[in-house]
GROMACS .gro file of C-alpha atoms in nm:
model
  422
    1UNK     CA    1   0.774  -0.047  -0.572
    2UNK     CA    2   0.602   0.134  -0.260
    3UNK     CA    3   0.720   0.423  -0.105
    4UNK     CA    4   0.845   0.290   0.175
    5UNK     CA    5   1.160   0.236  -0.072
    6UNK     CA    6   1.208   0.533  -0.158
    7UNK     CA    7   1.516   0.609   0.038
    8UNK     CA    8   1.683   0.317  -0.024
    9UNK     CA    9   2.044   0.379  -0.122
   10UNK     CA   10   2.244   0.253  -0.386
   11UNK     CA   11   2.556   0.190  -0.453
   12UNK     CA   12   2.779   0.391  -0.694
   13UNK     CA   13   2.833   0.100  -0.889
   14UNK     CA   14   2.528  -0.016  -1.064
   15UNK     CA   15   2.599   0.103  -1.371
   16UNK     CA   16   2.850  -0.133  -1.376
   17UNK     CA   17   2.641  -0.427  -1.487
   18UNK     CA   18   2.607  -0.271  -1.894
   19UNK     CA   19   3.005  -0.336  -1.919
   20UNK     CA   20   3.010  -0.676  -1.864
   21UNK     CA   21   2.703  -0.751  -2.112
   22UNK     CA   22   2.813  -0.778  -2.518
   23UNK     CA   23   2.671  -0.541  -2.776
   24UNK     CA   24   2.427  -0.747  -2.973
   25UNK     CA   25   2.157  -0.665  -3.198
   26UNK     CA   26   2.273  -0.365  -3.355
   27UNK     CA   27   2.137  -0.444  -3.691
   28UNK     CA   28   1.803  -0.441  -3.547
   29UNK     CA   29   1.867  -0.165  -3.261
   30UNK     CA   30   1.499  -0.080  -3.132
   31UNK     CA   31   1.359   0.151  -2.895
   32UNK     CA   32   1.221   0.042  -2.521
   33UNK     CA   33   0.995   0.250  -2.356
   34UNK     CA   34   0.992   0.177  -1.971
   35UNK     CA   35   0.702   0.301  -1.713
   36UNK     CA   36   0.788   0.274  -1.397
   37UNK     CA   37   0.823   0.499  -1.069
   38UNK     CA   38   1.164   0.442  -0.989
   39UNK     CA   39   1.232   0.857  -0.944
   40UNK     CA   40   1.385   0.930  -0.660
   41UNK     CA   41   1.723   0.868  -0.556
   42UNK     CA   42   1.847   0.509  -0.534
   43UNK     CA   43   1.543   0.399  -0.747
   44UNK     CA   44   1.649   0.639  -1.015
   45UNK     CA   45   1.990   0.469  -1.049
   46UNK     CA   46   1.817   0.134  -1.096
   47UNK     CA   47   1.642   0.246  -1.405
   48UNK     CA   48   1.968   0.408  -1.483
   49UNK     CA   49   2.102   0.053  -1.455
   50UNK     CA   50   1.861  -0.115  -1.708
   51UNK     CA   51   1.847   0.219  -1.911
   52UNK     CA   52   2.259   0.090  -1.941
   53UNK     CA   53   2.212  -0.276  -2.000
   54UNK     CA   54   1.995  -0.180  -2.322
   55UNK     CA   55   2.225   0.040  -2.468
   56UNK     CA   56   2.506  -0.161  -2.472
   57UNK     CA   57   2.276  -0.407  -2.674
   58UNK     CA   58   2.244  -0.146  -2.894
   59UNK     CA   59   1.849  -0.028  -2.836
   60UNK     CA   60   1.809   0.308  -2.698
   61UNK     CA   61   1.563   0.376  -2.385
   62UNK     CA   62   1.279   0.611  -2.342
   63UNK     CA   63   1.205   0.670  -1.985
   64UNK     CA   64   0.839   0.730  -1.903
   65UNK     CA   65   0.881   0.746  -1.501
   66UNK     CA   66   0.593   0.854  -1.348
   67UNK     CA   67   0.635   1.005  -0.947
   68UNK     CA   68   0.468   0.862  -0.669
   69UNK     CA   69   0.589   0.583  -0.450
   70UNK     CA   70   0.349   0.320  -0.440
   71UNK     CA   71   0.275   0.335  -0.835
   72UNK     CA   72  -0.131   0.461  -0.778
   73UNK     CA   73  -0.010   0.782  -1.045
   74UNK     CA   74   0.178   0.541  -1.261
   75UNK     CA   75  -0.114   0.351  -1.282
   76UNK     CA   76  -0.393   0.583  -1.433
   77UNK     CA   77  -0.160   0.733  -1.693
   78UNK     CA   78  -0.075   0.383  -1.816
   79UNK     CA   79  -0.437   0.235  -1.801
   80UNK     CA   80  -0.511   0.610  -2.051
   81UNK     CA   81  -0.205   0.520  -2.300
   82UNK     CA   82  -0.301   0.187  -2.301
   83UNK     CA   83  -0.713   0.251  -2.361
   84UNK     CA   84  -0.587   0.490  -2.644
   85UNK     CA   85  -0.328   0.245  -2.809
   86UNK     CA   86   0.004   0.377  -2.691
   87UNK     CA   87   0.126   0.128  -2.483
   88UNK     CA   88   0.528   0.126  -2.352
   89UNK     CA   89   0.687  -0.186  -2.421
   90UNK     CA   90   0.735  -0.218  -2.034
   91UNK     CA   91   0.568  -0.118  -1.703
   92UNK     CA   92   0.622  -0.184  -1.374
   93UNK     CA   93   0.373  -0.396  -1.251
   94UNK     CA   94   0.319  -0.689  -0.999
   95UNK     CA   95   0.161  -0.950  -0.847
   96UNK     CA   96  -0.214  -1.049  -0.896
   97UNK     CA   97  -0.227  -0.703  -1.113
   98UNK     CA   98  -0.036  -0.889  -1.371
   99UNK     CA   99  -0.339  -1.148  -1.451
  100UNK     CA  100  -0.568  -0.863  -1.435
  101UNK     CA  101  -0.373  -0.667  -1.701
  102UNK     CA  102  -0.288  -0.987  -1.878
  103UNK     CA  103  -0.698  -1.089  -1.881
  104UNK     CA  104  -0.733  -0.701  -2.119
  105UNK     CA  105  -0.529  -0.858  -2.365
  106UNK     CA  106  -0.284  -0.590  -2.367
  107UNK     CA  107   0.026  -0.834  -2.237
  108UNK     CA  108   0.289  -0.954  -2.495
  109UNK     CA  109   0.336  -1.379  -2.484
  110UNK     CA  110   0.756  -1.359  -2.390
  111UNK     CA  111   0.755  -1.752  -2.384
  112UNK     CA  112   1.025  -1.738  -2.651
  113UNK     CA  113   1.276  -1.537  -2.407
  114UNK     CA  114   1.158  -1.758  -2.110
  115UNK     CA  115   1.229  -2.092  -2.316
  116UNK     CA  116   1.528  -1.958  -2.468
  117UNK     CA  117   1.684  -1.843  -2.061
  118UNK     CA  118   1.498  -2.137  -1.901
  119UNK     CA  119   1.333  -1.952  -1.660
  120UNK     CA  120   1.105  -2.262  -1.570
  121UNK     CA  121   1.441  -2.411  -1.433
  122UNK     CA  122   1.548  -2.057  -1.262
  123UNK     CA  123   1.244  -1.978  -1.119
  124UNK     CA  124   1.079  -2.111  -0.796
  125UNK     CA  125   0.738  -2.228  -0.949
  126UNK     CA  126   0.549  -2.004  -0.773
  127UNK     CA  127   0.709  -1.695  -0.863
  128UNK     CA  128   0.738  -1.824  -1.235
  129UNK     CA  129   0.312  -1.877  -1.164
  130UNK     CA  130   0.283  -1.491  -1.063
  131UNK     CA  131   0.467  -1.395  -1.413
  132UNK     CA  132   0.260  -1.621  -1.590
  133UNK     CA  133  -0.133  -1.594  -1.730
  134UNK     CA  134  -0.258  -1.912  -1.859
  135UNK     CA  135   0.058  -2.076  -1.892
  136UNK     CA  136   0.267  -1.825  -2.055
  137UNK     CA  137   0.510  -1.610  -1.945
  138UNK     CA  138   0.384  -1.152  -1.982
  139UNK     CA  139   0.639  -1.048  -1.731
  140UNK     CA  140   1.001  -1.078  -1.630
  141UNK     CA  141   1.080  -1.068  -1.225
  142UNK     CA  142   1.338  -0.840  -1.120
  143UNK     CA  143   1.417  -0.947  -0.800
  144UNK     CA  144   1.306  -1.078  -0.406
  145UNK     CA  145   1.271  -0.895  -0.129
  146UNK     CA  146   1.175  -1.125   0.212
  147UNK     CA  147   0.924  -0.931   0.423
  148UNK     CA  148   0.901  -1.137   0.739
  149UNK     CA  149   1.223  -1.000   0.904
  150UNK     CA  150   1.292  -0.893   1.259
  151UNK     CA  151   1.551  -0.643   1.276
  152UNK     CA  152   1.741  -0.613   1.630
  153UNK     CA  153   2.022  -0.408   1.754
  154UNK     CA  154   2.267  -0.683   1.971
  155UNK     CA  155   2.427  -0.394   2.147
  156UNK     CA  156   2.122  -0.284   2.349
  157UNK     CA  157   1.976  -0.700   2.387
  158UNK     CA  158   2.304  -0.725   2.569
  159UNK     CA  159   2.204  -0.393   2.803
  160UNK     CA  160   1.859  -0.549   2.848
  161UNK     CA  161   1.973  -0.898   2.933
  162UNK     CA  162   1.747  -0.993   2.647
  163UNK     CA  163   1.778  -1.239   2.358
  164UNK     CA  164   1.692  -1.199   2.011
  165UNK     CA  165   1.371  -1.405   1.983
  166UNK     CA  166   1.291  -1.646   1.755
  167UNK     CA  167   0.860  -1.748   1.888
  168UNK     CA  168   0.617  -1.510   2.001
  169UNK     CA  169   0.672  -1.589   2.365
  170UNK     CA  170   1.029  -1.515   2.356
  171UNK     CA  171   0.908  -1.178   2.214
  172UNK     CA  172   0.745  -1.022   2.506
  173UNK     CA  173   0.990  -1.164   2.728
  174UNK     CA  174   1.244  -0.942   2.550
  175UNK     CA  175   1.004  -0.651   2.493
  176UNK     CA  176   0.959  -0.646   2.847
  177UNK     CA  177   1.300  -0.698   2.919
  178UNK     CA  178   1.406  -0.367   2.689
  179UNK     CA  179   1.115  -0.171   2.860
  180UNK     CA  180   1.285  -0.216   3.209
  181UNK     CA  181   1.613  -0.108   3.066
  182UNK     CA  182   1.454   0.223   2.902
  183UNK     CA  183   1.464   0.112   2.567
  184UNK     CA  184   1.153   0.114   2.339
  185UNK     CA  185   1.150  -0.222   2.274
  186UNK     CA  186   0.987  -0.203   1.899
  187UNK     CA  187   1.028   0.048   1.681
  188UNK     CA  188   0.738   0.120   1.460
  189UNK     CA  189   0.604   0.354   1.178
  190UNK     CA  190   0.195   0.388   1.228
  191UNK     CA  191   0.102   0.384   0.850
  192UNK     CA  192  -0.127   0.133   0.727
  193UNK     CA  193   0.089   0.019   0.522
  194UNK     CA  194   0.347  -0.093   0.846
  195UNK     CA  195   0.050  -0.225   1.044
  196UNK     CA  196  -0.018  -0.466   0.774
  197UNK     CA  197   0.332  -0.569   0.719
  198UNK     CA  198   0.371  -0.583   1.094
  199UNK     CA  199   0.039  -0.824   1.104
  200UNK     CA  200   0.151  -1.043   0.783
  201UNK     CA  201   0.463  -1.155   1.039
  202UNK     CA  202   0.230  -1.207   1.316
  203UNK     CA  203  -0.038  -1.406   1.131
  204UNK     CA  204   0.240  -1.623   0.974
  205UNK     CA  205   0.414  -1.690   1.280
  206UNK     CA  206   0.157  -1.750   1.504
  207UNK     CA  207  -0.081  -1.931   1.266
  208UNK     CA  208   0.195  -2.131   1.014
  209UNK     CA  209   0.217  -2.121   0.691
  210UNK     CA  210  -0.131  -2.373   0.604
  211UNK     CA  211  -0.313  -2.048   0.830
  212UNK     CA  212  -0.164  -1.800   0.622
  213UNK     CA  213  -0.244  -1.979   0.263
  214UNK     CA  214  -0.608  -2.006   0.374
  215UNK     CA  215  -0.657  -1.714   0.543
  216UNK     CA  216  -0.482  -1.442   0.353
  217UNK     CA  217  -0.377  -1.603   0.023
  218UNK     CA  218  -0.689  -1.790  -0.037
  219UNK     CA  219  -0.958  -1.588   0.189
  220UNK     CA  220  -1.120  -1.855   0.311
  221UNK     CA  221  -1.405  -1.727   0.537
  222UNK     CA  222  -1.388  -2.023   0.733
  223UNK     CA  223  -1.019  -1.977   0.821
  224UNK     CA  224  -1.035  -1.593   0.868
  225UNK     CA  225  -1.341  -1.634   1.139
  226UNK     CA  226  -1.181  -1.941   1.313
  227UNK     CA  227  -1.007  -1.925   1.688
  228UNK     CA  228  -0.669  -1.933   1.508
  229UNK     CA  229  -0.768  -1.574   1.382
  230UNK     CA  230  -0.847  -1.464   1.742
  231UNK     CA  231  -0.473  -1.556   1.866
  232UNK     CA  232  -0.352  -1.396   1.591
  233UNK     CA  233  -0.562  -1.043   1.613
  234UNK     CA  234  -0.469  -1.066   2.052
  235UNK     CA  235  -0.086  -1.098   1.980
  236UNK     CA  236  -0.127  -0.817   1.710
  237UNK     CA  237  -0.248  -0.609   1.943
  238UNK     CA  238   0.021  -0.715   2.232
  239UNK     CA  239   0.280  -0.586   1.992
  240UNK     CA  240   0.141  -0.234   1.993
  241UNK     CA  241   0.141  -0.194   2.372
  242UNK     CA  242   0.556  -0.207   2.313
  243UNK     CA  243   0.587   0.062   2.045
  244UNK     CA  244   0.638   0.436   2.160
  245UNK     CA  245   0.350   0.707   2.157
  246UNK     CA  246   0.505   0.901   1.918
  247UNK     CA  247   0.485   0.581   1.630
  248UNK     CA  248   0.143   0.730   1.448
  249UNK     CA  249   0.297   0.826   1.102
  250UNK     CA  250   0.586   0.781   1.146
  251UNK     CA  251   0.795   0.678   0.823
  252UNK     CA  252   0.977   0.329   0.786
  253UNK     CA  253   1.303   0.416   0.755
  254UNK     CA  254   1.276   0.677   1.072
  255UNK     CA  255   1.143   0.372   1.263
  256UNK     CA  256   1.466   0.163   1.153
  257UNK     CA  257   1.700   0.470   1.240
  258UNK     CA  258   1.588   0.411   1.609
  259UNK     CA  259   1.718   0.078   1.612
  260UNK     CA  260   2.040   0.164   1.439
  261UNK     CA  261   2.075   0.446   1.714
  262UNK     CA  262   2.005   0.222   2.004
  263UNK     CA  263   1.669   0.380   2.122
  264UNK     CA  264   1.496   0.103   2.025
  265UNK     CA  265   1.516  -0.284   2.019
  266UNK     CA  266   1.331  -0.432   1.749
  267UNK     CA  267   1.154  -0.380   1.417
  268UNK     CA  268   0.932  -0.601   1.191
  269UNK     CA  269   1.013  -0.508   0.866
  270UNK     CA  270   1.125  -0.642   0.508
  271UNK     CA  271   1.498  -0.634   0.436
  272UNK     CA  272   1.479  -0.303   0.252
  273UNK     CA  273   1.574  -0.226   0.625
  274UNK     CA  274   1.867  -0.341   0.529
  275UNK     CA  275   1.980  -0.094   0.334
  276UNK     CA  276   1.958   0.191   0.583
  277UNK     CA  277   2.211  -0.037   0.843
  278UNK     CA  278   2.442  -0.028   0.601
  279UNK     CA  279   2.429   0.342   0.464
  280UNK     CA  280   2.477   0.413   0.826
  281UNK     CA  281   2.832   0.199   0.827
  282UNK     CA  282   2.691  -0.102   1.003
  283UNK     CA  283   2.802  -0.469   0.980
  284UNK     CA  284   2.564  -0.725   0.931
  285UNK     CA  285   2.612  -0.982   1.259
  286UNK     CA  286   2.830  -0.747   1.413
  287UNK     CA  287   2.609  -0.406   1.462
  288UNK     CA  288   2.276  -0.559   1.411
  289UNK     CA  289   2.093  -0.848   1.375
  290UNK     CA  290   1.901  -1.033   1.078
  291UNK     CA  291   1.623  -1.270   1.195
  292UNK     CA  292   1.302  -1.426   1.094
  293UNK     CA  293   1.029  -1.279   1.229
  294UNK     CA  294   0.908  -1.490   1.536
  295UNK     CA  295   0.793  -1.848   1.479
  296UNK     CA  296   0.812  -1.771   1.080
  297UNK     CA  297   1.189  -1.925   1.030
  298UNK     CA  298   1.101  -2.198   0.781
  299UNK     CA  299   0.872  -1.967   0.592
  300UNK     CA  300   0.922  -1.658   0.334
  301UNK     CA  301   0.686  -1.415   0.256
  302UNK     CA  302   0.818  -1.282  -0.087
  303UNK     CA  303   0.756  -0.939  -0.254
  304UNK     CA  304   0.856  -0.979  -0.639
  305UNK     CA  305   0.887  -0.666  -0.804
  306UNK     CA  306   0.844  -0.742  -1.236
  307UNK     CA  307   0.801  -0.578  -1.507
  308UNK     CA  308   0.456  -0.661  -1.784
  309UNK     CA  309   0.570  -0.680  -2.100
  310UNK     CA  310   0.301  -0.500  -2.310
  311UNK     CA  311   0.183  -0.582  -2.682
  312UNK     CA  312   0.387  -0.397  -2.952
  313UNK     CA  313   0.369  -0.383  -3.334
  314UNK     CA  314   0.671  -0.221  -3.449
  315UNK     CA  315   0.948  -0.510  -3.490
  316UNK     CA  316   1.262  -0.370  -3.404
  317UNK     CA  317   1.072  -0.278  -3.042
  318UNK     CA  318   0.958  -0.582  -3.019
  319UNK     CA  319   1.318  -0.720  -3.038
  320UNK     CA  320   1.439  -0.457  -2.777
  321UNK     CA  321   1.124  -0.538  -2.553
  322UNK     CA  322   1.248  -0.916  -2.596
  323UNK     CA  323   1.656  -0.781  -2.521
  324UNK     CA  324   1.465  -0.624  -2.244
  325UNK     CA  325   1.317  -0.904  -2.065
  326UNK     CA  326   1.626  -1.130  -2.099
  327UNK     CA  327   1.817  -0.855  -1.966
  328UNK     CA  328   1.641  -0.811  -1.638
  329UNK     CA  329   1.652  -1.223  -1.565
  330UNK     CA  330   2.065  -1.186  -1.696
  331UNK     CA  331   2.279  -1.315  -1.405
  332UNK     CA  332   2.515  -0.946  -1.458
  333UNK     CA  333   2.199  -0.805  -1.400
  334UNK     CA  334   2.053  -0.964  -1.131
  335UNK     CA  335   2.382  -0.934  -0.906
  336UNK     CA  336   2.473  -0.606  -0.903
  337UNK     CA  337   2.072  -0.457  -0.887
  338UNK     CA  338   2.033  -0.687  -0.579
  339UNK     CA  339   2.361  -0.621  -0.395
  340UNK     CA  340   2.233  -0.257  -0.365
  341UNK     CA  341   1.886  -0.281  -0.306
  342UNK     CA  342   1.876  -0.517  -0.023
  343UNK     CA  343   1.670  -0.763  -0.187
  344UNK     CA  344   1.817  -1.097  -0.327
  345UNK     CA  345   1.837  -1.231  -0.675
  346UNK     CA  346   1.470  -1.410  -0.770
  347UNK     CA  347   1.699  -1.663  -1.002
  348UNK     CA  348   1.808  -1.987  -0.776
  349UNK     CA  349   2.110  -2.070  -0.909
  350UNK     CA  350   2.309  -1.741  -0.833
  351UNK     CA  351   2.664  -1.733  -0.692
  352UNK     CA  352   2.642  -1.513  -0.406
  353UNK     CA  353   2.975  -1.512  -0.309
  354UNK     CA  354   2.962  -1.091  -0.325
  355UNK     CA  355   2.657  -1.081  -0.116
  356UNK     CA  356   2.600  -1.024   0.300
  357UNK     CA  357   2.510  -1.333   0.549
  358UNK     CA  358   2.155  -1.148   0.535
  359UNK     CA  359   2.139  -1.184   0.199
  360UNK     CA  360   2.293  -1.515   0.233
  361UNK     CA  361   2.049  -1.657   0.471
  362UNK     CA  362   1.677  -1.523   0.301
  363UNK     CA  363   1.857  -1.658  -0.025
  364UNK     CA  364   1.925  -2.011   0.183
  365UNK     CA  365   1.540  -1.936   0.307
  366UNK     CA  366   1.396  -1.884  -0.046
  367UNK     CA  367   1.545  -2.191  -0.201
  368UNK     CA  368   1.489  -2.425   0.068
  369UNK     CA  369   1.065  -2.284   0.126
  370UNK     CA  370   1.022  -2.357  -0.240
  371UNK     CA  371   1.104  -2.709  -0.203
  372UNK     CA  372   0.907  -2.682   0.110
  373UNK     CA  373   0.561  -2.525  -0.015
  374UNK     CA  374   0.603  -2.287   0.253
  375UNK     CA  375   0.701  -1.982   0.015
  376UNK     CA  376   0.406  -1.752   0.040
  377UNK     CA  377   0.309  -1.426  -0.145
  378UNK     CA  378   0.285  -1.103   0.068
  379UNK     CA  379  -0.017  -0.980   0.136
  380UNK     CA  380   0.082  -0.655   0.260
  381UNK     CA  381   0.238  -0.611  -0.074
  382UNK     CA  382   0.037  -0.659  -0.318
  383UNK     CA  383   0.169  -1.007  -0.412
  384UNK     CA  384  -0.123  -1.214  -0.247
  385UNK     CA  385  -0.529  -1.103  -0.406
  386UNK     CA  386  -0.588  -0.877  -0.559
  387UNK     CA  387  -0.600  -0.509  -0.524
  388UNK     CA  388  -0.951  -0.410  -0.404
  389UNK     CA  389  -0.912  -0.699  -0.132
  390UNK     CA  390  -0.599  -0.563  -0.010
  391UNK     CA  391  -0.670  -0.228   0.071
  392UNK     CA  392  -0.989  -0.331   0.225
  393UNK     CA  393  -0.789  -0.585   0.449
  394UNK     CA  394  -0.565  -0.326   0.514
  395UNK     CA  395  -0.771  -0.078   0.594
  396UNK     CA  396  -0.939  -0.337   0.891
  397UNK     CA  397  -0.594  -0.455   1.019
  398UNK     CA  398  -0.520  -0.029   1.069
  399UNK     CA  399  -0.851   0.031   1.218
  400UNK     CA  400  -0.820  -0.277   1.521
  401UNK     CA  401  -0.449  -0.154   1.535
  402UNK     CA  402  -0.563   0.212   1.642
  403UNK     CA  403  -0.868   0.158   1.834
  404UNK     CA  404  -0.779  -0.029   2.188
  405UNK     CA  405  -1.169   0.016   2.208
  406UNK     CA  406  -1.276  -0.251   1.902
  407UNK     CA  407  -1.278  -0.600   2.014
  408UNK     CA  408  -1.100  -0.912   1.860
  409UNK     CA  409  -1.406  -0.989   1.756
  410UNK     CA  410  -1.534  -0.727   1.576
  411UNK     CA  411  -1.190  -0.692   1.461
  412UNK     CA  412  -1.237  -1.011   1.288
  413UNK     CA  413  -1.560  -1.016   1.158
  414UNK     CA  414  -1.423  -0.677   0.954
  415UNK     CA  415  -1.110  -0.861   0.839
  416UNK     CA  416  -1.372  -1.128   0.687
  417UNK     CA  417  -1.623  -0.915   0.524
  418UNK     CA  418  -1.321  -0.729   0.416
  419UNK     CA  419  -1.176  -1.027   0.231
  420UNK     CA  420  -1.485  -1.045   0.016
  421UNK     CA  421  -1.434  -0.711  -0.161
  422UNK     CA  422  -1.420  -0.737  -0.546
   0.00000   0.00000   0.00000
């Protein structure tokens, strides 16, 4: 997962999950070698928590964790194991990176464990899509994490006079409102990473979710030059005249700490947010405030983080990769990883009695925008196009977002030529 993760906290209990699952394939007990860069705190205790779940099936675990938040080290070590035939059973991978792993041939066909869980009926098509490469299933989803969140703090809305907003208009009326009071109204972390997140919401809300399928799923050039693209780019910037001088690389989490303190308002961020509100002792509803992003409530933008399975010879691994895979997907699994991260289960038929009304309403929000079509991939995240793309979008969205000099236009031309990168 990215760095911005990194200090999310977990709960003590996540080992937990390994004592409710049944010790089964002893006879053939394998070992499961995992890459992934899950190494610092909270993250750590996740792999802990698979690490668990595979024991108790009788397999034993060799971690291969690699430092470096976003996965870029991860990355070139497994693309050398895997060029010299050593591939781990596992590796954290995602999004479009899948097919372009899958299309090497390296990726294991897991259509047995998929059948045999009915993950097709679990699934929202297109996350089950994402995990797939020509129809069959190389990678098992671990869970959801909604990205098109506004985070607010009611105590200082009620100071301000202000309402939490749910359109773009009502926005600046309560940015403004919080800059009268002395409060920055949005709390921000300049990284390009943030900008992009921060213009994902805006695009989405301001454009719907057709604009945002075109534009930054699909990359239509036609869509990404067109006056829709202008409104977006001029309320992108509007949002930057409310966040504080001192935003310029600033770290996420820092950025949420100022609306948990009350010296700021607002921040656009996914609902790994979440996570520091309620380290710090805060009640969902009561000490802050879970919306939609403006004008995006009847769309998601979902960040999937799965795991490739990789092409193995030895049989009893194979059988622990397989042990593996249903393991992840496993409803003990699923519950108790996603009531600590922040994110929400990715299966659709989980009870989520045990989980907070934010995690209540982006689960409500996931089923009901995959009946809907209006489910999108994040394309700040990686979960969109593919790689090169990305960063080069990215890297245009940052640029427009730090120069008050460039011009909507020009702005958009890069965005465009930017989309085009192979």
């Amino acid at each position: 997962m990215k760095k911005m993760e990194k200090t999310t906290r977990f709960a003590r209990n996540l080992l937990a999950v390994a004592a409710g699952l049944t010790v089964a394939g002893l006879a053939q007990a394998g070992e499961v070698e995992v890459l992934h860069w899950w190494t610092s705190g909270g993250e750590a205790k996740a792999a802990s928590a698979l690490k668990a779940t595979l024991q108790a099936k009788g397999h034993s675990w060799k971690d291969f964790a690699v430092a470096g938040g976003g996965g870029d080290s991860a990355m070139t070590v497994l693309k050398s194991r895997v060029v010299s035939g050593n591939a781990p059973a596992a590796a954290q991978i995602k999004g479009p990176s899948l097919q372009e792993w899958a299309a090497e041939g390296v990726l294991a066909n897991i259509d047995d464990v998929a059948k045999a869980e009915k993950w097709d009926s679990v699934l929202p098509p297109v996350v089950a899509n994402v995990m797939k490469y020509k129809g069959n299933y190389i990678a098992a989803p671990v869970n959801v994490h909604r990205v098109n969140w506004l985070w607010a703090n009611p105590e200082v809305f009620k100071k301000a006079g202000a309402k939490v907003p749910t359109t773009w208009d009502e926005f600046f009326v309560s940015a403004e409102a919080l800059k009268k009071a002395g409060i920055i109204p949005v709390a921000h972390g300049g990284q390009p990473w943030q900008d992009f997140t921060t213009f994902e919401s805006v695009a989405l809300g301001v454009g719907g979710t057709d604009f945002y399928k075109k534009a930054l799923v699909q990359l239509d050039q036609a869509t990404l030059k067109s006056a829709t693209m202008d409104k977006v780019l001029e309320t992108f910037r509007k949002v930057k005249g409310y966040t504080d001088k001192n935003a310029p690389g600033r770290d996420w989490n820092l950025a949420t700490a100022m609306v948990i303190k009350g010296e700021a308002g607002m921040q656009l961020m996914g609902d790994w947010a979440k996570g520091e509100f309620i380290a710090a002792g805060k009640v969902p509803g009561k000490d802050f405030t879970c919306a939609a992003a403006p004008g995006t409530a009847k769309a998601f933008t979902f960040n999937v983080d799965s795991f490739a399975m990789f092409k193995l010879k030895n049989e009893a691994n194979v059988k622990a990769q397989k042990d593996l895979a249903a393991a992840i997907m496993s409803t003990d699994f699923q519950e108790v990883f996603n009531l600590n991260k922040g994110s929400i289960p990715v299966r659709l038929n989980m009870d989520l009695a045990k989980f907070d009304d934010c995690a209540k309403l982006s689960s409500k929000d996931f089923v009901d925008t995959a009946k809907s079509a209006s489910l999108v991939p994040s394309v700040a995240h990686g979960m969109a196009v593919p790689s090169a793309a990305a960063g080069a979008i990215q890297d245009a969205v940052s640029q427009f977002w730090n120069s008050d000099k460039m011009s909507v236009a020009d702005a958009k031309a890069k965005i465009a030529s930017a989309a085009m990168t192979k």
